[in-house]
CSV table of C-alpha atoms and ligand atoms in Angstrom, one decimal:
chain,number,residue,atom,x,y,z
A,187,UNK,CA,0.0,0.0,0.0
A,188,UNK,CA,1.2,3.5,-0.8
A,189,UNK,CA,2.7,5.5,2.1
A,190,UNK,CA,0.7,8.5,3.2
A,191,UNK,CA,1.9,12.1,3.6
A,192,UNK,CA,-0.1,15.0,4.8
A,193,UNK,CA,0.9,18.4,3.5
A,194,UNK,CA,-0.3,21.4,5.4
A,195,UNK,CA,-0.5,24.5,3.2
A,196,UNK,CA,-1.0,24.7,-0.5
A,197,UNK,CA,1.5,27.5,-1.3
A,198,UNK,CA,4.3,26.8,-3.8
A,199,UNK,CA,6.4,25.0,-1.2
A,200,UNK,CA,3.5,22.7,-0.3
A,201,UNK,CA,2.6,22.1,-3.9
A,202,UNK,CA,6.1,21.3,-5.0
A,203,UNK,CA,6.5,18.8,-2.2
A,204,UNK,CA,3.1,17.3,-3.0
A,205,UNK,CA,3.8,16.9,-6.7
A,206,UNK,CA,7.2,15.3,-6.0
A,207,UNK,CA,5.7,12.8,-3.5
A,208,UNK,CA,2.6,12.0,-5.7
A,209,UNK,CA,5.0,11.3,-8.6
A,210,UNK,CA,6.9,9.0,-6.2
A,211,UNK,CA,3.8,7.0,-5.5
A,212,UNK,CA,2.7,8.4,-2.2
A,213,UNK,CA,-0.8,8.8,-1.1
A,214,UNK,CA,-0.9,12.6,-0.8
A,215,UNK,CA,-3.4,14.7,1.3
A,216,UNK,CA,-3.1,18.5,1.0
A,217,UNK,CA,-4.8,20.6,3.7
A,218,UNK,CA,-5.2,24.3,2.9
A,219,UNK,CA,-6.7,26.9,5.3
A,220,UNK,CA,-8.1,29.2,2.7
A,221,UNK,CA,-10.4,28.5,-0.2
A,222,UNK,CA,-7.6,28.9,-2.8
A,223,UNK,CA,-4.3,27.3,-3.5
A,224,UNK,CA,-1.1,29.4,-4.2
A,225,UNK,CA,-0.6,31.3,-0.9
A,226,UNK,CA,1.4,34.4,-1.7
A,227,UNK,CA,1.6,33.4,-5.4
A,228,UNK,CA,-1.9,33.5,-6.7
A,229,UNK,CA,-4.3,35.1,-9.2
A,230,UNK,CA,-7.8,36.4,-8.6
A,231,UNK,CA,-10.6,38.2,-10.4
A,232,UNK,CA,-10.4,41.9,-9.6
A,233,UNK,CA,-13.7,43.9,-10.1
A,234,UNK,CA,-12.0,47.3,-10.1
A,235,UNK,CA,-10.0,46.5,-13.2
A,236,UNK,CA,-12.3,43.8,-14.5
A,237,UNK,CA,-9.3,41.6,-15.0
A,238,UNK,CA,-7.8,38.5,-13.5
A,239,UNK,CA,-4.7,39.8,-11.7
A,240,UNK,CA,-1.9,38.3,-9.6
A,241,UNK,CA,-1.5,39.3,-6.0
A,242,UNK,CA,2.0,40.4,-7.0
A,243,UNK,CA,4.0,40.5,-10.2
A,244,UNK,CA,6.4,37.6,-9.8
A,245,UNK,CA,9.7,37.5,-11.7
A,246,UNK,CA,11.7,34.4,-12.2
A,247,UNK,CA,15.1,34.1,-13.8
A,248,UNK,CA,16.1,31.2,-16.1
A,249,UNK,CA,18.7,30.2,-13.5
A,250,UNK,CA,15.9,29.4,-11.0
A,251,UNK,CA,16.4,25.7,-11.8
A,252,UNK,CA,14.2,24.2,-9.1
A,253,UNK,CA,11.3,26.6,-10.0
A,254,UNK,CA,11.7,25.7,-13.6
A,255,UNK,CA,11.9,22.0,-12.9
A,256,UNK,CA,8.7,22.3,-10.8
A,257,UNK,CA,6.9,24.1,-13.8
A,258,UNK,CA,8.2,21.3,-16.1
A,259,UNK,CA,6.9,18.6,-13.7
A,260,UNK,CA,3.4,20.1,-13.9
A,261,UNK,CA,3.7,20.7,-17.7
A,262,UNK,CA,3.7,24.5,-17.7
A,263,UNK,CA,7.4,25.5,-18.3
A,264,UNK,CA,6.3,27.0,-21.6
A,265,UNK,CA,3.9,29.3,-19.6
A,266,UNK,CA,7.0,31.1,-18.2
A,267,UNK,CA,7.8,33.5,-21.0
A,268,UNK,CA,10.5,36.1,-21.6
A,269,UNK,CA,12.9,37.4,-24.2
A,270,UNK,CA,15.4,35.1,-25.9
A,271,UNK,CA,18.3,37.0,-24.5
A,272,UNK,CA,18.9,38.3,-20.9
A,273,UNK,CA,18.2,41.9,-21.8
A,274,UNK,CA,16.9,44.4,-19.3
A,275,UNK,CA,15.8,47.8,-20.5
A,276,UNK,CA,16.1,50.4,-17.8
A,277,UNK,CA,15.0,54.0,-17.4
A,278,UNK,CA,16.1,56.6,-14.9
A,279,UNK,CA,13.1,58.8,-14.2
A,280,UNK,CA,15.3,61.5,-12.6
A,281,UNK,CA,17.5,62.1,-15.7
A,282,UNK,CA,15.3,60.6,-18.4
A,283,UNK,CA,18.2,58.4,-19.5
A,284,UNK,CA,17.4,55.0,-21.0
A,285,UNK,CA,19.7,52.0,-21.5
A,286,UNK,CA,19.7,48.3,-22.0
A,287,UNK,CA,21.7,45.9,-19.9
A,288,UNK,CA,22.6,43.0,-22.2
A,289,UNK,CA,23.8,39.9,-20.3
A,290,UNK,CA,23.9,37.9,-23.5
A,291,UNK,CA,23.4,34.1,-23.5
A,292,UNK,CA,26.7,32.8,-22.2
A,293,UNK,CA,27.4,30.6,-19.1
A,294,UNK,CA,30.0,33.2,-18.0
A,295,UNK,CA,29.5,36.8,-17.1
A,296,UNK,CA,31.4,38.0,-20.2
A,297,UNK,CA,29.1,41.0,-20.6
A,298,UNK,CA,31.1,42.9,-17.9
A,299,UNK,CA,34.0,43.1,-20.3
A,300,UNK,CA,32.0,44.7,-23.0
A,301,UNK,CA,31.4,48.4,-22.6
A,302,UNK,CA,28.4,48.4,-24.9
A,303,UNK,CA,26.6,45.7,-22.9
A,304,UNK,CA,27.2,46.8,-19.3
A,305,UNK,CA,25.6,49.6,-17.3
A,306,UNK,CA,26.5,53.0,-18.9
A,307,UNK,CA,29.2,55.0,-17.2
A,308,UNK,CA,30.5,52.0,-15.3
A,309,UNK,CA,34.0,50.3,-15.6
A,310,UNK,CA,35.3,46.8,-15.0
A,311,UNK,CA,36.7,47.9,-11.7
A,312,UNK,CA,33.2,48.7,-10.4
A,313,UNK,CA,32.2,45.1,-11.1
A,314,UNK,CA,35.3,43.7,-9.5
A,315,UNK,CA,34.4,45.6,-6.3
A,316,UNK,CA,31.3,43.3,-6.0
A,317,UNK,CA,33.5,40.2,-5.7
A,318,UNK,CA,33.4,40.1,-1.8
A,319,UNK,CA,29.7,39.5,-2.0
A,320,UNK,CA,30.1,36.2,-3.8
A,321,UNK,CA,31.2,34.1,-0.8
A,322,UNK,CA,30.2,36.4,2.0
A,323,UNK,CA,29.0,34.9,5.3
A,324,UNK,CA,25.2,35.2,5.9
A,325,UNK,CA,26.0,37.1,9.1
A,326,UNK,CA,27.6,39.9,7.2
A,327,UNK,CA,25.8,43.0,6.0
A,328,UNK,CA,25.7,43.8,2.3
A,329,UNK,CA,26.7,47.3,3.3
A,330,UNK,CA,29.9,46.0,4.9
A,331,UNK,CA,30.8,43.8,2.0
A,332,UNK,CA,30.4,46.0,-1.1
A,333,UNK,CA,30.2,49.7,-1.9
A,334,UNK,CA,26.5,50.7,-1.7
A,335,UNK,CA,26.9,53.9,-3.7
A,336,UNK,CA,27.9,55.1,-7.2
A,337,UNK,CA,26.5,54.5,-10.6
A,338,UNK,CA,26.7,50.7,-10.7
A,339,UNK,CA,25.1,50.4,-7.4
A,340,UNK,CA,22.3,52.8,-8.3
A,341,UNK,CA,21.6,51.4,-11.7
A,342,UNK,CA,22.0,47.6,-11.2
A,343,UNK,CA,23.1,46.4,-7.7
A,344,UNK,CA,20.4,48.3,-5.8
A,345,UNK,CA,17.5,47.3,-8.1
A,346,UNK,CA,18.6,43.7,-8.3
A,347,UNK,CA,19.2,43.2,-4.5
A,348,UNK,CA,16.2,45.2,-3.5
A,349,UNK,CA,14.0,42.9,-5.6
A,350,UNK,CA,15.7,39.8,-4.3
A,351,UNK,CA,16.0,40.6,-0.6
A,352,UNK,CA,13.0,43.0,-0.2
A,353,UNK,CA,15.0,45.1,2.2
A,354,UNK,CA,17.2,48.2,1.6
A,355,UNK,CA,20.3,46.3,0.3
A,356,UNK,CA,22.9,47.7,2.8
A,357,UNK,CA,20.9,46.2,5.7
A,358,UNK,CA,20.5,42.9,3.9
A,359,UNK,CA,22.4,39.6,4.5
A,360,UNK,CA,25.5,39.5,2.3
A,361,UNK,CA,25.3,35.7,2.3
A,362,UNK,CA,21.8,35.7,0.8
A,363,UNK,CA,22.7,38.4,-1.7
A,364,UNK,CA,25.8,36.4,-2.6
A,365,UNK,CA,23.7,33.3,-3.3
A,366,UNK,CA,21.5,35.4,-5.7
A,367,UNK,CA,24.5,36.8,-7.4
A,368,UNK,CA,26.2,33.4,-7.8
A,369,UNK,CA,23.1,31.8,-9.3
A,370,UNK,CA,22.3,34.7,-11.6
A,371,UNK,CA,24.7,37.5,-12.6
A,372,UNK,CA,27.8,35.3,-12.1
A,373,UNK,CA,26.3,32.4,-14.0
A,374,UNK,CA,26.1,34.5,-17.2
A,375,UNK,CA,23.2,35.5,-19.4
A,376,UNK,CA,21.9,32.0,-19.7
A,377,UNK,CA,20.9,32.1,-16.0
A,378,UNK,CA,19.4,35.6,-16.2
A,379,UNK,CA,16.6,35.5,-18.8
A,380,UNK,CA,13.6,37.2,-17.1
A,381,UNK,CA,10.6,34.9,-17.0
A,382,UNK,CA,7.0,35.9,-16.3
A,383,UNK,CA,3.8,33.8,-15.9
A,384,UNK,CA,2.1,35.8,-18.6
A,385,UNK,CA,-1.2,34.0,-18.3
A,386,UNK,CA,-1.2,34.5,-14.5
A,387,UNK,CA,0.4,32.8,-11.5
A,388,UNK,CA,-2.5,30.5,-10.8
A,389,UNK,CA,-2.8,29.3,-14.4
A,390,UNK,CA,0.9,28.6,-14.7
A,391,UNK,CA,2.2,27.6,-11.2
A,392,UNK,CA,-0.8,26.5,-9.2
A,393,UNK,CA,-3.9,25.1,-10.9
A,394,UNK,CA,-2.0,22.6,-13.1
A,395,UNK,CA,-0.3,21.2,-9.9
A,396,UNK,CA,-3.8,20.8,-8.3
A,397,UNK,CA,-5.0,19.0,-11.5
A,398,UNK,CA,-1.9,16.7,-11.6
A,399,UNK,CA,-2.4,15.9,-7.9
A,400,UNK,CA,-6.1,15.1,-8.3
A,401,UNK,CA,-5.2,13.0,-11.4
A,402,UNK,CA,-2.9,10.9,-9.2
A,403,UNK,CA,-5.7,10.4,-6.6
A,404,UNK,CA,-4.4,13.0,-4.1
A,405,UNK,CA,-7.0,14.8,-1.9
A,406,UNK,CA,-6.9,18.6,-1.6
A,407,UNK,CA,-9.1,20.1,1.1
A,408,UNK,CA,-9.7,23.8,1.2
A,409,UNK,CA,-11.0,25.6,4.2
A,410,UNK,CA,-9.1,23.0,6.2
A,411,UNK,CA,-6.9,24.9,8.7
A,412,UNK,CA,-4.7,22.8,10.9
A,413,UNK,CA,-5.3,24.0,14.5
A,414,UNK,CA,-3.2,21.6,16.6
A,415,UNK,CA,-1.2,18.4,16.5
A,416,UNK,CA,-1.5,15.4,18.9
A,417,UNK,CA,1.9,13.8,19.7
A,418,UNK,CA,2.8,10.3,20.7
A,419,UNK,CA,6.3,8.7,21.1
A,420,UNK,CA,8.1,11.7,19.6
A,421,UNK,CA,6.0,11.9,16.5
A,422,UNK,CA,2.7,13.4,15.2
A,423,UNK,CA,-0.2,11.0,15.8
A,424,UNK,CA,-3.1,13.2,14.9
A,425,UNK,CA,-3.9,16.4,13.0
A,426,UNK,CA,-6.7,18.5,14.4
A,427,UNK,CA,-8.6,20.7,12.0
A,428,UNK,CA,-11.2,22.3,14.3
A,429,UNK,CA,-14.3,20.4,13.0
A,430,UNK,CA,-12.5,17.1,12.3
A,431,UNK,CA,-9.3,15.2,13.1
A,432,UNK,CA,-7.1,12.9,11.0
A,433,UNK,CA,-5.1,10.0,12.5
A,434,UNK,CA,-1.5,9.9,11.4
A,435,UNK,CA,-0.2,6.3,11.4
A,436,UNK,CA,3.3,5.5,12.5
A,437,UNK,CA,4.7,5.3,9.0
A,438,UNK,CA,2.9,8.4,7.7
A,439,UNK,CA,4.7,11.7,7.3
A,440,UNK,CA,3.6,15.4,7.7
A,441,UNK,CA,5.0,18.4,5.9
A,442,UNK,CA,4.2,21.7,7.5
A,443,UNK,CA,4.4,24.2,4.6
A,444,UNK,CA,2.7,27.2,6.3
A,445,UNK,CA,4.2,30.7,6.9
A,446,UNK,CA,6.4,31.3,10.0
A,447,UNK,CA,3.6,32.7,12.3
A,448,UNK,CA,1.2,29.8,12.0
A,449,UNK,CA,4.2,27.4,12.1
A,450,UNK,CA,5.4,28.9,15.4
A,451,UNK,CA,1.8,28.8,16.8
A,452,UNK,CA,1.5,25.1,15.9
A,453,UNK,CA,5.0,24.1,17.2
A,454,UNK,CA,5.8,26.1,20.3
A,455,UNK,CA,9.5,26.6,20.7
A,456,UNK,CA,10.1,26.6,17.0
A,457,UNK,CA,12.6,29.3,16.0
A,458,UNK,CA,11.3,31.3,13.0
A,459,UNK,CA,11.9,34.7,11.5
A,460,UNK,CA,9.7,37.3,13.3
A,461,UNK,CA,10.1,40.4,11.1
A,462,UNK,CA,8.6,40.9,7.7
A,463,UNK,CA,8.5,43.4,4.9
A,464,UNK,CA,5.8,44.6,2.5
A,465,UNK,CA,5.6,44.5,-1.3
A,466,UNK,CA,3.3,46.9,-3.0
A,467,UNK,CA,1.9,46.1,-6.5
A,468,UNK,CA,-0.3,48.4,-8.6
A,469,UNK,CA,-2.2,47.2,-11.6
A,470,UNK,CA,-3.7,49.5,-14.3
A,471,UNK,CA,-6.1,48.5,-16.9
A,472,UNK,CA,-4.3,49.9,-19.9
A,473,UNK,CA,-3.1,48.4,-23.2
A,474,UNK,CA,0.7,48.5,-23.3
A,475,UNK,CA,2.2,50.1,-26.3
A,476,UNK,CA,2.9,47.5,-29.0
A,477,UNK,CA,6.7,47.7,-28.9
A,478,UNK,CA,6.9,47.8,-25.1
A,479,UNK,CA,9.2,45.2,-23.5
A,480,UNK,CA,7.6,42.8,-21.0
A,481,UNK,CA,9.7,44.2,-18.2
A,482,UNK,CA,11.4,47.6,-17.6
A,483,UNK,CA,13.7,48.4,-14.7
A,484,UNK,CA,12.9,51.8,-13.3
A,485,UNK,CA,15.3,53.9,-11.1
A,486,UNK,CA,15.0,57.4,-9.7
A,487,UNK,CA,11.2,57.1,-9.0
A,488,UNK,CA,8.7,55.4,-6.8
A,489,UNK,CA,8.2,52.5,-9.2
A,490,UNK,CA,11.0,49.8,-9.4
A,491,UNK,CA,9.8,47.4,-12.1
A,492,UNK,CA,7.2,47.9,-14.7
A,493,UNK,CA,5.5,44.8,-16.3
A,494,UNK,CA,3.5,44.8,-19.5
A,495,UNK,CA,0.7,42.2,-19.6
A,496,UNK,CA,-2.2,41.9,-22.1
A,497,UNK,CA,-4.6,44.8,-21.3
A,498,UNK,CA,-2.6,45.7,-18.1
A,499,UNK,CA,0.4,47.7,-16.9
A,500,UNK,CA,1.6,46.5,-13.5
A,501,UNK,CA,4.3,47.7,-11.1
A,502,UNK,CA,6.2,46.3,-8.2
A,503,UNK,CA,7.6,48.3,-5.3
A,504,UNK,CA,9.7,46.3,-2.8
A,505,UNK,CA,10.5,47.1,0.8
A,506,UNK,CA,7.1,48.9,0.7
A,507,UNK,CA,6.4,49.4,4.4
A,508,UNK,CA,6.5,53.1,4.0
A,509,UNK,CA,3.6,52.9,1.5
A,510,UNK,CA,1.2,50.7,3.3
A,511,UNK,CA,-0.6,53.5,5.2
A,512,UNK,CA,-0.7,56.0,2.4
A,513,UNK,CA,-4.2,56.8,1.0
A,514,UNK,CA,-4.8,54.4,-1.9
A,515,UNK,CA,-5.9,57.0,-4.5
A,516,UNK,CA,-2.9,59.2,-3.7
A,517,UNK,CA,-0.6,56.2,-4.2
A,518,UNK,CA,-2.3,55.1,-7.4
A,519,UNK,CA,-1.9,58.7,-8.8
A,520,UNK,CA,1.8,58.9,-7.9
A,521,UNK,CA,2.5,55.4,-9.3
A,522,UNK,CA,0.6,56.2,-12.5
A,523,UNK,CA,2.7,59.3,-13.1
A,524,UNK,CA,5.8,57.1,-13.0
A,525,UNK,CA,4.2,54.5,-15.2
A,526,UNK,CA,3.4,57.2,-17.9
A,527,UNK,CA,7.0,58.4,-17.8
A,528,UNK,CA,8.5,54.9,-17.9
A,529,UNK,CA,6.2,53.4,-20.6
A,530,UNK,CA,6.0,56.6,-22.6
A,531,UNK,CA,2.2,56.8,-22.4
A,532,UNK,CA,-0.3,59.5,-21.5
A,533,UNK,CA,-3.7,59.6,-20.0
A,534,UNK,CA,-5.8,60.0,-16.9
A,535,UNK,CA,-5.7,57.4,-14.2
A,536,UNK,CA,-7.3,54.3,-15.8
A,537,UNK,CA,-9.1,51.6,-13.7
A,538,UNK,CA,-6.6,50.5,-11.1
A,539,UNK,CA,-6.0,48.2,-8.2
A,540,UNK,CA,-3.3,48.4,-5.5
A,541,UNK,CA,-2.3,45.2,-3.6
A,542,UNK,CA,-0.3,45.7,-0.5
A,543,UNK,CA,1.0,42.4,0.9
A,544,UNK,CA,2.2,43.5,4.4
A,545,UNK,CA,4.1,40.3,5.2
A,546,UNK,CA,5.2,39.5,1.7
A,547,UNK,CA,8.6,38.1,2.8
A,548,UNK,CA,10.7,37.7,6.0
A,549,UNK,CA,13.2,40.4,6.5
A,550,UNK,CA,16.4,39.2,4.7
A,551,UNK,CA,18.7,40.7,7.3
A,552,UNK,CA,21.5,38.7,9.0
A,553,UNK,CA,19.5,38.8,12.3
A,554,UNK,CA,16.3,37.3,10.8
A,555,UNK,CA,18.2,34.9,8.5
A,556,UNK,CA,19.8,33.3,11.6
A,557,UNK,CA,16.3,32.4,12.8
A,558,UNK,CA,15.5,30.1,9.9
A,559,UNK,CA,15.1,26.4,10.8
A,560,UNK,CA,16.1,23.5,8.6
A,561,UNK,CA,13.5,21.0,7.2
A,562,UNK,CA,14.0,18.3,9.8
A,563,UNK,CA,12.3,18.7,13.2
A,564,UNK,CA,12.6,17.0,16.6
A,565,UNK,CA,9.5,15.1,15.7
A,566,UNK,CA,10.4,12.0,13.6
A,567,UNK,CA,7.6,12.3,11.1
A,568,UNK,CA,7.4,16.1,10.8
A,569,UNK,CA,9.2,18.2,8.1
A,570,UNK,CA,9.2,21.9,7.4
A,571,UNK,CA,8.9,23.7,4.1
A,572,UNK,CA,8.4,27.3,3.1
A,573,UNK,CA,10.5,30.2,1.7
A,574,UNK,CA,11.4,31.2,5.3
A,575,UNK,CA,13.1,27.9,6.2
A,576,UNK,CA,16.8,27.7,5.8
A,577,UNK,CA,17.1,27.4,2.0
A,578,UNK,CA,20.2,29.7,1.7
A,579,UNK,CA,18.1,32.0,-0.5
A,580,UNK,CA,15.9,34.9,0.2
A,581,UNK,CA,12.1,34.5,0.2
A,582,UNK,CA,11.5,33.6,-3.5
A,583,UNK,CA,9.6,31.1,-5.6
A,584,UNK,CA,13.0,29.4,-6.2
A,585,UNK,CA,13.6,29.1,-2.4
A,586,UNK,CA,10.1,28.0,-1.8
A,587,UNK,CA,10.3,25.1,-4.4
A,588,UNK,CA,13.7,24.2,-3.1
A,589,UNK,CA,12.3,23.9,0.4
A,590,UNK,CA,9.4,21.8,-0.8
A,591,UNK,CA,11.7,19.5,-2.7
A,592,UNK,CA,14.0,19.1,0.3
A,593,UNK,CA,11.1,18.2,2.7
A,594,UNK,CA,9.9,15.7,0.1
A,595,UNK,CA,13.3,14.2,-0.2
A,596,UNK,CA,13.5,13.7,3.6
A,597,UNK,CA,10.1,12.0,3.5
A,598,UNK,CA,11.4,9.8,0.6
A,599,UNK,CA,14.5,9.0,2.6
A,600,UNK,CA,12.4,7.5,5.4
A,601,UNK,CA,11.2,4.7,3.0
A,602,UNK,CA,12.5,1.2,3.9
B,32,LIG,C1,3.6,40.7,-3.6
B,32,LIG,C2,4.7,39.6,-3.7
B,32,LIG,C3,5.6,39.7,-4.8
B,32,LIG,C4,6.6,38.7,-4.9
B,32,LIG,N1,7.4,38.7,-5.9
B,32,LIG,C5,8.3,37.6,-6.1
B,32,LIG,C6,9.0,37.6,-7.3
B,32,LIG,O1,9.0,38.5,-8.1
B,32,LIG,N2,9.8,36.5,-7.5
B,32,LIG,C7,9.9,35.5,-6.6
B,32,LIG,O2,10.6,34.5,-6.8
B,32,LIG,N3,9.1,35.5,-5.4
B,32,LIG,C8,8.3,36.6,-5.2
B,32,LIG,N4,7.6,36.6,-4.0
B,32,LIG,C9,7.8,35.6,-3.0
B,32,LIG,C10,6.9,34.3,-3.3
B,32,LIG,O3,5.6,34.6,-3.6
B,32,LIG,C11,7.0,33.4,-2.1
B,32,LIG,O4,8.3,33.1,-1.8
B,32,LIG,C12,6.3,32.1,-2.2
B,32,LIG,O5,5.0,32.2,-2.8
B,32,LIG,C13,6.1,31.5,-0.8
B,32,LIG,O6,5.5,30.2,-0.9
B,32,LIG,P1,5.4,29.3,0.4
B,32,LIG,O7,4.7,28.0,0.0
B,32,LIG,O8,6.7,29.2,1.0
B,32,LIG,O9,4.4,30.1,1.4
B,32,LIG,P2,2.9,30.7,1.2
B,32,LIG,O10,2.7,31.1,-0.2
B,32,LIG,O11,2.7,31.6,2.3
B,32,LIG,O12,2.0,29.4,1.5
B,32,LIG,C14,1.6,28.9,2.7
B,32,LIG,C15,0.2,28.4,2.7
B,32,LIG,O13,-0.2,27.8,3.9
B,32,LIG,C16,-1.5,28.1,4.2
B,32,LIG,N5,-1.8,28.0,5.6
B,32,LIG,C17,-1.4,28.8,6.6
B,32,LIG,N6,-1.7,28.4,7.8
B,32,LIG,C18,-2.3,27.2,7.6
B,32,LIG,C19,-2.9,26.2,8.5
B,32,LIG,N7,-2.8,26.3,9.8
B,32,LIG,N8,-3.4,25.1,7.9
B,32,LIG,C20,-3.5,24.9,6.6
B,32,LIG,N9,-3.0,25.8,5.7
B,32,LIG,C21,-2.4,26.9,6.2
B,32,LIG,C22,-1.7,29.5,3.6
B,32,LIG,O14,-3.1,29.9,3.4
B,32,LIG,C23,-0.9,29.4,2.3
B,32,LIG,O15,-1.7,29.0,1.3
B,32,LIG,C24,6.6,37.6,-3.9
B,32,LIG,C25,5.7,37.6,-2.8
B,32,LIG,C26,4.7,38.6,-2.7
B,32,LIG,C27,3.8,38.5,-1.6
């Protein structure tokens, strides 16, 4: 008889673990507290714009190999779309200057040697000054490892690290930043192609996983919030969901793939990150100009990244705690002004939506990074997953999938 695994939480980490274990022949039961899978990576219909939008624009890079393998395993790798080459158009709203960073398609970062392809007004020496980041300890600050000023910082390092860490880069963990740089910039253009779920996060990364799981006989229960565990002999023996309870047999395993706060509530004494940062996304119902690239990096303004989707322009602003209390209309107007300048469009504020995810990611500082637990726990049949567990990466889809894969591998390793 197939072994049984209970997966608590149907975010990307829970789904990636579920898919891996269902493919390995396990009987999989997914329990999700809300009515929708995807967690912090999901789509929904928005009445204000009359469009299906994502809770946040999610950018993947072609070097995110676990995330891509996950998409491949659910048959949707082709749904992650982007340009053929790792090219990033940028605009500086303060000066009006535009440029394109062209990382090429090599496995080596050869672009830094080519003046025409690197950031304008930067020299090789600026890039060499980033070397200390590559193998920096997680306890070190980015601000202590590399220069956080100057043209290269302002035009490339700051936008990249702000997006990856979701904190002001100087206060971020140099170890986490180094992992991002090693797996992307240092791995050459072939690892840096920007990829976007153009048809929506749920259509590309969530729903196909649910369908695959159901096709393999897995159960997925929504509105099924785990409230408590019962323990016996150093393992979980029962899952209590409020209205019902599920017995966990001695050979069964449980993967807890919930955010840090519910995880700490369920497992008293568990060390988890305790501080979080917001990400603000704004969506405008507006047809992008025909020749507009799918992604533009924006510096010198409020907006940081501008995405062109069918019928919609969307922006991302990281480390957004300063914006969460601003009146929504005022924020929408300010962002729309930046969008017009960056996209080269004109017009009154079109139908819009602002999504402020207050606890979008844990704070990727050395202090908070030190609070991340591994996947194994003191309980023999309980494993942890989630972007906040100790993946070596900041809170990203790649880290989330990696954590799910690692928890699944530990469950697989328990097999006789
Ligand atoms: C606005 C925004 C923009 C982002 N942009 C990017 C990006 O550009 N690139 C990138 O790589 N990453 C990005 N991220 C990060 C990425 O979304 C996350 O790293 C990833 O989705 C986290 O997945 P997870 O499974 O670890 O956690 P979650 O998505 O939080 O999933 C946890 C699940 O557990 C459920 N749950 C909680 N408690 C219980 C319980 N007691 N019982 C049952 N279920 C429970 C929750 O409802 C949820 O579905 C962004 C995040 C946000 C919010």
